[in-house]
N, CA, C and O atoms as a printed pandas DataFrame, in Angstrom:
     atom_number atom_name residue_name chain_id  residue_number  x_coord  y_coord  z_coord
0              1         N          MET        A               1    0.851   -1.169    0.000
1              2        CA          MET        A               1    0.000    0.000    0.000
2              3         C          MET        A               1    0.901    1.238    0.000
3              4         O          MET        A               1    1.754    1.379    0.876
4              5         N          PRO        A               2    0.720    2.132   -0.972
5              6        CA          PRO        A               2    1.559    3.335   -1.029
6              7         C          PRO        A               2    1.223    4.307    0.112
7              8         O          PRO        A               2    0.092    4.375    0.594
8              9         N          ILE        A               3    2.244    5.044    0.515
9             10        CA          ILE        A               3    2.021    6.057    1.548
10            11         C          ILE        A               3    1.723    7.391    0.870
11            12         O          ILE        A               3    2.173    7.641   -0.248
12            13         N          ASN        A               4    0.960    8.245    1.554
13            14        CA          ASN        A               4    0.602    9.523    0.938
14            15         C          ASN        A               4    1.787   10.490    0.991
15            16         O          ASN        A               4    2.806   10.215    1.625
16            17         N          HIS        A               5    1.631   11.610    0.320
17            18        CA          HIS        A               5    2.740   12.558    0.181
18            19         C          HIS        A               5    3.173   13.150    1.524
19            20         O          HIS        A               5    4.349   13.466    1.706
20            21         N          GLU        A               6    2.249   13.301    2.453
21            22        CA          GLU        A               6    2.615   13.836    3.765
22            23         C          GLU        A               6    3.539   12.869    4.505
23            24         O          GLU        A               6    4.509   13.285    5.139
24            25         N          HIS        A               7    3.228   11.585    4.416
25            26        CA          HIS        A               7    4.079   10.577    5.044
26            27         C          HIS        A               7    5.422   10.471    4.322
27            28         O          HIS        A               7    6.456   10.258    4.955
28            29         N          GLN        A               8    5.404   10.620    3.002
29            30        CA          GLN        A               8    6.652   10.588    2.239
30            31         C          GLN        A               8    7.560   11.746    2.649
31            32         O          GLN        A               8    8.763   11.559    2.829
32            33         N          LEU        A               9    6.992   12.932    2.796
33            34        CA          LEU        A               9    7.786   14.087    3.212
34            35         C          LEU        A               9    8.324   13.906    4.624
35            36         O          LEU        A               9    9.464   14.271    4.910
36            37         N          ALA        A              10    7.504   13.342    5.507
37            38        CA          ALA        A              10    7.957   13.091    6.879
38            39         C          ALA        A              10    9.089   12.063    6.892
39            40         O          ALA        A              10   10.059   12.219    7.634
40            41         N          LEU        A              11    8.973   11.025    6.082
41            42        CA          LEU        A              11   10.027   10.014    5.988
42            43         C          LEU        A              11   11.307   10.626    5.433
43            44         O          LEU        A              11   12.397   10.355    5.936
44            45         N          LEU        A              12   11.178   11.442    4.404
45            46        CA          LEU        A              12   12.334   12.123    3.820
46            47         C          LEU        A              12   13.024   12.996    4.865
47            48         O          LEU        A              12   14.247   12.959    5.003
48            49         N          ALA        A              13   12.241   13.777    5.595
49            50        CA          ALA        A              13   12.810   14.635    6.642
50            51         C          ALA        A              13   13.489   13.805    7.721
51            52         O          ALA        A              13   14.541   14.195    8.226
52            53         N          ASP        A              14   12.906   12.669    8.082
53            54        CA          ASP        A              14   13.500   11.800    9.101
54            55         C          ASP        A              14   14.853   11.245    8.650
55            56         O          ASP        A              14   15.812   11.248    9.421
56            57         N          ILE        A              15   14.931   10.772    7.417
57            58        CA          ILE        A              15   16.189   10.222    6.906
58            59         C          ILE        A              15   17.264   11.301    6.892
59            60         O          ILE        A              15   18.388   11.077    7.340
60            61         N          LEU        A              16   16.906   12.481    6.371
61            62        CA          LEU        A              16   17.879   13.577    6.300
62            63         C          LEU        A              16   18.302   14.028    7.693
63            64         O          LEU        A              16   19.476   14.318    7.925
64            65         N          SER        A              17   17.352   14.088    8.615
65            66        CA          SER        A              17   17.657   14.492    9.980
66            67         C          SER        A              17   18.599   13.486   10.648
67            68         O          SER        A              17   19.529   13.877   11.353
68            69         N          ASN        A              18   18.357   12.204   10.426
69            70        CA          ASN        A              18   19.236   11.176   10.978
70            71         C          ASN        A              18   20.641   11.280   10.402
71            72         O          ASN        A              18   21.624   11.152   11.132
72            73         N          GLN        A              19   20.742   11.512    9.097
73            74        CA          GLN        A              19   22.060   11.669    8.491
74            75         C          GLN        A              19   22.763   12.896    9.061
75            76         O          GLN        A              19   23.970   12.869    9.302
76            77         N          GLN        A              20   22.013   13.962    9.275
77            78        CA          GLN        A              20   22.600   15.191    9.809
78            79         C          GLN        A              20   23.082   14.977   11.240
79            80         O          GLN        A              20   24.182   15.403   11.589
80            81         N          MET        A              21   22.283   14.330   12.059
81            82        CA          MET        A              21   22.657   14.123   13.457
82            83         C          MET        A              21   23.779   13.101   13.618
83            84         O          MET        A              21   24.672   13.281   14.446
84            85         N          ASP        A              22   23.735   12.028   12.826
85            86        CA          ASP        A              22   24.705   10.943   12.972
86            87         C          ASP        A              22   25.972   11.148   12.142
87            88         O          ASP        A              22   26.977   10.471   12.361
88            89         N          CYS        A              23   25.924   12.085   11.186
89            90        CA          CYS        A              23   27.040   12.316   10.250
90            91         C          CYS        A              23   27.423   11.043    9.508
91            92         O          CYS        A              23   28.584   10.852    9.144
92            93         N          CYS        A              24   26.453   10.185    9.289
93            94        CA          CYS        A              24   26.705    8.979    8.511
94            95         C          CYS        A              24   25.388    8.508    7.914
95            96         O          CYS        A              24   24.310    8.971    8.286
96            97         N          GLY        A              25   25.505    7.582    6.986
97            98        CA          GLY        A              25   24.339    7.036    6.327
98            99         C          GLY        A              25   24.754    5.885    5.442
99           100         O          GLY        A              25   25.903    5.445    5.476
100          101         N          SER        A              26   23.821    5.401    4.655
101          102        CA          SER        A              26   24.097    4.272    3.776
102          103         C          SER        A              26   23.658    4.594    2.352
103          104         O          SER        A              26   22.851    5.492    2.113
104          105         N          VAL        A              27   24.215    3.837    1.424
105          106        CA          VAL        A              27   23.809    3.977    0.027
106          107         C          VAL        A              27   22.320    3.654   -0.091
107          108         O          VAL        A              27   21.612    4.286   -0.875
108          109         N          ALA        A              28   21.845    2.686    0.673
109          110        CA          ALA        A              28   20.423    2.333    0.633
110          111         C          ALA        A              28   19.547    3.517    1.040
111          112         O          ALA        A              28   18.473    3.718    0.473
112          113         N          GLU        A              29   20.001    4.299    2.021
113          114        CA          GLU        A              29   19.245    5.491    2.412
114          115         C          GLU        A              29   19.208    6.496    1.262
115          116         O          GLU        A              29   18.166    7.084    0.973
116          117         N          CYS        A              30   20.336    6.684    0.622
117          118        CA          CYS        A              30   20.379    7.613   -0.523
118          119         C          CYS        A              30   19.447    7.141   -1.632
119          120         O          CYS        A              30   18.754    7.952   -2.246
120          121         N          GLU        A              31   19.425    5.859   -1.886
121          122        CA          GLU        A              31   18.526    5.316   -2.905
122          123         C          GLU        A              31   17.067    5.489   -2.496
123          124         O          GLU        A              31   16.213    5.763   -3.340
124          125         N          GLN        A              32   16.780    5.331   -1.215
125          126        CA          GLN        A              32   15.416    5.552   -0.716
126          127         C          GLN        A              32   15.016    7.012   -0.893
127          128         O          GLN        A              32   13.887    7.306   -1.284
128          129         N          ILE        A              33   15.935    7.920   -0.609
129          130        CA          ILE        A              33   15.685    9.349   -0.808
130          131         C          ILE        A              33   15.326    9.607   -2.263
131          132         O          ILE        A              33   14.372   10.331   -2.548
132          133         N          GLU        A              34   16.075    9.026   -3.177
133          134        CA          GLU        A              34   15.808    9.217   -4.605
134          135         C          GLU        A              34   14.427    8.696   -4.981
135          136         O          GLU        A              34   13.709    9.346   -5.742
136          137         N          ARG        A              35   14.048    7.544   -4.464
137          138        CA          ARG        A              35   12.721    6.987   -4.771
138          139         C          ARG        A              35   11.610    7.884   -4.216
139          140         O          ARG        A              35   10.607    8.117   -4.890
140          141         N          LEU        A              36   11.788    8.382   -2.998
141          142        CA          LEU        A              36   10.792    9.280   -2.415
142          143         C          LEU        A              36   10.629   10.540   -3.263
143          144         O          LEU        A              36    9.510   10.970   -3.544
144          145         N          ILE        A              37   11.745   11.121   -3.663
145          146        CA          ILE        A              37   11.678   12.360   -4.442
146          147         C          ILE        A              37   11.058   12.107   -5.807
147          148         O          ILE        A              37   10.282   12.931   -6.290
148          149         N          THR        A              38   11.379   11.000   -6.429
149          150        CA          THR        A              38   10.772   10.665   -7.715
150          151         C          THR        A              38    9.255   10.583   -7.585
151          152         O          THR        A              38    8.528   11.073   -8.449
152          153         N          SER        A              39    8.786    9.974   -6.522
153          154        CA          SER        A              39    7.348    9.872   -6.285
154          155         C          SER        A              39    6.741   11.240   -5.990
155          156         O          SER        A              39    5.674   11.567   -6.508
156          157         N          LEU        A              40    7.408   12.037   -5.164
157          158        CA          LEU        A              40    6.878   13.351   -4.786
158          159         C          LEU        A              40    6.807   14.306   -5.975
159          160         O          LEU        A              40    5.881   15.112   -6.070
160          161         N          ARG        A              41    7.769   14.221   -6.869
161          162        CA          ARG        A              41    7.772   15.116   -8.036
162          163         C          ARG        A              41    6.517   14.961   -8.883
163          164         O          ARG        A              41    6.063   15.919   -9.509
164          165         N          THR        A              42    5.966   13.772   -8.904
165          166        CA          THR        A              42    4.800   13.523   -9.753
166          167         C          THR        A              42    3.482   13.751   -9.025
167          168         O          THR        A              42    2.412   13.570   -9.607
168          169         N          ASN        A              43    3.549   14.146   -7.764
169          170        CA          ASN        A              43    2.343   14.336   -6.961
170          171         C          ASN        A              43    1.905   15.802   -7.040
171          172         O          ASN        A              43    2.638   16.701   -6.626
172          173         N          ASP        A              44    0.718   16.029   -7.567
173          174        CA          ASP        A              44    0.234   17.404   -7.735
174          175         C          ASP        A              44   -0.356   17.980   -6.447
175          176         O          ASP        A              44   -0.814   19.123   -6.440
176          177         N          GLN        A              45   -0.353   17.209   -5.363
177          178        CA          GLN        A              45   -0.900   17.699   -4.100
178          179         C          GLN        A              45    0.160   18.381   -3.230
179          180         O          GLN        A              45   -0.183   19.006   -2.227
180          181         N          ILE        A              46    1.435   18.271   -3.594
181          182        CA          ILE        A              46    2.457   18.901   -2.765
182          183         C          ILE        A              46    2.591   20.376   -3.125
183          184         O          ILE        A              46    2.289   20.786   -4.246
184          185         N          ASP        A              47    3.041   21.149   -2.176
185          186        CA          ASP        A              47    3.305   22.571   -2.377
186          187         C          ASP        A              47    4.428   22.703   -3.413
187          188         O          ASP        A              47    5.521   22.169   -3.224
188          189         N          GLN        A              48    4.153   23.405   -4.487
189          190        CA          GLN        A              48    5.134   23.542   -5.568
190          191         C          GLN        A              48    6.408   24.270   -5.130
191          192         O          GLN        A              48    7.447   24.152   -5.779
192          193         N          ASN        A              49    6.327   25.013   -4.042
193          194        CA          ASN        A              49    7.501   25.721   -3.529
194          195         C          ASN        A              49    8.550   24.765   -2.956
195          196         O          ASN        A              49    9.688   25.165   -2.711
196          197         N          ILE        A              50    8.171   23.518   -2.744
197          198        CA          ILE        A              50    9.108   22.543   -2.196
198          199         C          ILE        A              50    9.958   21.889   -3.295
199          200         O          ILE        A              50   10.971   21.255   -3.001
200          201         N          LEU        A              51    9.550   22.040   -4.541
201          202        CA          LEU        A              51   10.259   21.376   -5.640
202          203         C          LEU        A              51   11.740   21.745   -5.737
203          204         O          LEU        A              51   12.559   20.854   -5.961
204          205         N          PRO        A              52   12.128   23.029   -5.577
205          206        CA          PRO        A              52   13.564   23.335   -5.619
206          207         C          PRO        A              52   14.355   22.633   -4.509
207          208         O          PRO        A              52   15.494   22.217   -4.724
208          209         N          ILE        A              53   13.762   22.505   -3.345
209          210        CA          ILE        A              53   14.417   21.793   -2.241
210          211         C          ILE        A              53   14.582   20.322   -2.612
211          212         O          ILE        A              53   15.636   19.731   -2.377
212          213         N          LEU        A              54   13.543   19.738   -3.189
213          214        CA          LEU        A              54   13.617   18.339   -3.590
214          215         C          LEU        A              54   14.698   18.123   -4.645
215          216         O          LEU        A              54   15.384   17.101   -4.628
216          217         N          GLU        A              55   14.855   19.075   -5.558
217          218        CA          GLU        A              55   15.902   18.956   -6.585
218          219         C          GLU        A              55   17.290   18.960   -5.947
219          220         O          GLU        A              55   18.153   18.172   -6.333
220          221         N          GLU        A              56   17.504   19.840   -4.975
221          222        CA          GLU        A              56   18.794   19.904   -4.287
222          223         C          GLU        A              56   19.068   18.601   -3.540
223          224         O          GLU        A              56   20.178   18.072   -3.583
224          225         N          ILE        A              57   18.055   18.096   -2.862
225          226        CA          ILE        A              57   18.210   16.852   -2.107
226          227         C          ILE        A              57   18.495   15.689   -3.059
227          228         O          ILE        A              57   19.303   14.812   -2.752
228          229         N          HIS        A              58   17.834   15.689   -4.202
229          230        CA          HIS        A              58   18.053   14.621   -5.180
230          231         C          HIS        A              58   19.505   14.629   -5.663
231          232         O          HIS        A              58   20.128   13.573   -5.770
232          233         N          ARG        A              59   20.044   15.814   -5.954
233          234        CA          ARG        A              59   21.451   15.912   -6.373
234          235         C          ARG        A              59   22.375   15.409   -5.260
235          236         O          ARG        A              59   23.316   14.658   -5.515
236          237         N          TYR        A              60   22.097   15.828   -4.039
237          238        CA          TYR        A              60   22.869   15.385   -2.882
238          239         C          TYR        A              60   22.858   13.857   -2.791
239          240         O          TYR        A              60   23.898   13.234   -2.574
240          241         N          SER        A              61   21.700   13.271   -2.956
241          242        CA          SER        A              61   21.549   11.827   -2.843
242          243         C          SER        A              61   22.285   11.100   -3.968
243          244         O          SER        A              61   22.961   10.100   -3.727
244          245         N          GLU        A              62   22.153   11.598   -5.186
245          246        CA          GLU        A              62   22.882   10.992   -6.310
246          247         C          GLU        A              62   24.384   11.031   -6.069
247          248         O          GLU        A              62   25.087   10.050   -6.310
248          249         N          GLN        A              63   24.865   12.167   -5.593
249          250        CA          GLN        A              63   26.291   12.289   -5.297
250          251         C          GLN        A              63   26.688   11.341   -4.166
251          252         O          GLN        A              63   27.787   10.787   -4.173
252          253         N          GLY        A              64   25.801   11.159   -3.205
253          254        CA          GLY        A              64   26.078   10.248   -2.097
254          255         C          GLY        A              64   26.205    8.811   -2.544
255          256         O          GLY        A              64   27.072    8.082   -2.060
256          257         N          VAL        A              65   25.352    8.394   -3.464
257          258        CA          VAL        A              65   25.417    7.026   -3.988
258          259         C          VAL        A              65   26.771    6.777   -4.643
259          260         O          VAL        A              65   27.327    5.684   -4.539
260          261         N          ASN        A              66   27.296    7.798   -5.317
261          262        CA          ASN        A              66   28.546    7.650   -6.061
262          263         C          ASN        A              66   29.781    8.103   -5.291
263          264         O          ASN        A              66   30.892    8.028   -5.815
264          265         N          ALA        A              67   29.606    8.571   -4.063
265          266        CA          ALA        A              67   30.736    9.091   -3.288
266          267         C          ALA        A              67   31.686    7.963   -2.879
267          268         O          ALA        A              67   31.259    6.856   -2.553
268          269         N          SER        A              68   32.972    8.272   -2.905
269          270        CA          SER        A              68   33.951    7.277   -2.459
270          271         C          SER        A              68   33.888    7.106   -0.942
271          272         O          SER        A              68   34.219    6.039   -0.423
272          273         N          ASN        A              69   33.462    8.155   -0.227
273          274        CA          ASN        A              69   33.287    8.079    1.224
274          275         C          ASN        A              69   31.983    8.796    1.571
275          276         O          ASN        A              69   31.941   10.024    1.646
276          277         N          LEU        A              70   30.941    8.032    1.776
277          278        CA          LEU        A              70   29.610    8.605    2.011
278          279         C          LEU        A              70   29.564    9.435    3.283
279          280         O          LEU        A              70   28.915   10.481    3.314
280          281         N          ASP        A              71   30.244    8.984    4.337
281          282        CA          ASP        A              71   30.217    9.737    5.591
282          283         C          ASP        A              71   30.830   11.128    5.420
283          284         O          ASP        A              71   30.327   12.100    5.984
284          285         N          THR        A              72   31.902   11.226    4.652
285          286        CA          THR        A              72   32.520   12.528    4.371
286          287         C          THR        A              72   31.557   13.400    3.572
287          288         O          THR        A              72   31.430   14.597    3.830
288          289         N          HIS        A              73   30.881   12.792    2.602
289          290        CA          HIS        A              73   29.891   13.515    1.794
290          291         C          HIS        A              73   28.787   14.080    2.694
291          292         O          HIS        A              73   28.408   15.244    2.560
292          293         N          ILE        A              74   28.283   13.265    3.598
293          294        CA          ILE        A              74   27.223   13.706    4.515
294          295         C          ILE        A              74   27.753   14.817    5.418
295          296         O          ILE        A              74   27.086   15.831    5.622
296          297         N          HIS        A              75   28.934   14.622    5.948
297          298        CA          HIS        A              75   29.528   15.622    6.836
298          299         C          HIS        A              75   29.692   16.971    6.132
299          300         O          HIS        A              75   29.501   18.018    6.749
300          301         N          SER        A              76   30.040   16.950    4.862
301          302        CA          SER        A              76   30.254   18.201    4.127
302          303         C          SER        A              76   28.948   18.908    3.780
303          304         O          SER        A              76   28.976   20.039    3.295
304          305         N          HIS        A              77   27.812   18.270    4.017
305          306        CA          HIS        A              77   26.501   18.865    3.718
306          307         C          HIS        A              77   25.673   19.116    4.981
307          308         O          HIS        A              77   24.448   19.214    4.903
308          309         N          GLN        A              78   26.322   19.221    6.133
309          310        CA          GLN        A              78   25.599   19.386    7.391
310          311         C          GLN        A              78   24.659   20.593    7.389
311          312         O          GLN        A              78   23.506   20.481    7.807
312          313         N          ASP        A              79   25.145   21.741    6.924
313          314        CA          ASP        A              79   24.300   22.941    6.912
314          315         C          ASP        A              79   23.100   22.766    5.996
315          316         O          ASP        A              79   21.980   23.129    6.356
316          317         N          GLN        A              80   23.335   22.207    4.806
317          318        CA          GLN        A              80   22.234   22.009    3.863
318          319         C          GLN        A              80   21.214   21.021    4.410
319          320         O          GLN        A              80   20.011   21.232    4.256
320          321         N          LEU        A              81   21.673   19.948    5.045
321          322        CA          LEU        A              81   20.743   18.963    5.594
322          323         C          LEU        A              81   19.784   19.620    6.576
323          324         O          LEU        A              81   18.579   19.373    6.539
324          325         N          SER        A              82   20.320   20.445    7.441
325          326        CA          SER        A              82   19.487   21.149    8.415
326          327         C          SER        A              82   18.495   22.073    7.716
327          328         O          SER        A              82   17.322   22.117    8.086
328          329         N          GLN        A              83   18.956   22.806    6.716
329          330        CA          GLN        A              83   18.088   23.719    5.970
330          331         C          GLN        A              83   16.998   22.955    5.226
331          332         O          GLN        A              83   15.845   23.386    5.197
332          333         N          TRP        A              84   17.357   21.826    4.627
333          334        CA          TRP        A              84   16.371   21.040    3.885
334          335         C          TRP        A              84   15.293   20.491    4.809
335          336         O          TRP        A              84   14.109   20.522    4.473
336          337         N          VAL        A              85   15.696   19.991    5.969
337          338        CA          VAL        A              85   14.711   19.461    6.915
338          339         C          VAL        A              85   13.775   20.584    7.359
339          340         O          VAL        A              85   12.560   20.397    7.416
340          341         N          ASP        A              86   14.342   21.749    7.674
341          342        CA          ASP        A              86   13.502   22.885    8.055
342          343         C          ASP        A              86   12.547   23.269    6.925
343          344         O          ASP        A              86   11.370   23.534    7.167
344          345         N          GLY        A              87   13.055   23.298    5.691
345          346        CA          GLY        A              87   12.223   23.644    4.547
346          347         C          GLY        A              87   11.086   22.658    4.337
347          348         O          GLY        A              87    9.953   23.057    4.070
348          349         N          ILE        A              88   11.388   21.374    4.457
349          350        CA          ILE        A              88   10.358   20.347    4.311
350          351         C          ILE        A              88    9.309   20.521    5.401
351          352         O          ILE        A              88    8.110   20.490    5.123
352          353         N          ASN        A              89    9.751   20.701    6.628
353          354        CA          ASN        A              89    8.810   20.839    7.743
354          355         C          ASN        A              89    7.952   22.092    7.612
355          356         O          ASN        A              89    6.785   22.084    8.002
356          357         N          ASN        A              90    8.516   23.162    7.071
357          358        CA          ASN        A              90    7.757   24.398    6.921
358          359         C          ASN        A              90    6.774   24.355    5.765
359          360         O          ASN        A              90    5.739   25.020    5.806
360          361         N          LEU        A              91    7.085   23.582    4.736
361          362        CA          LEU        A              91    6.241   23.564    3.538
362          363         C          LEU        A              91    5.319   22.362    3.459
363          364         O          LEU        A              91    4.488   22.284    2.555
364          365         N          SER        A              92    5.445   21.436    4.374
365          366        CA          SER        A              92    4.577   20.245    4.288
366          367         C          SER        A              92    3.377   20.359    5.213
367          368         O          SER        A              92    2.549   19.449    5.265
């Protein structure tokens, strides 16, 4: 059973928040982020103002999948992770 866009945004914020707090993550998490964003992009019920944030997160996730050291990649995006979580929470 698919989850609605509100739950998808909450899950996305949770994953990003965990990566920000723990300064680590997994390729599987990055792939999950990509799947969530792909689904959210096609949902006409989400606030369109969130789309630029989703694009930034998608790029971050793609780079994370291909990073030679994912933890370093996450660590270098600490400020953005916090901003993205705040943006998702404010717009969802």
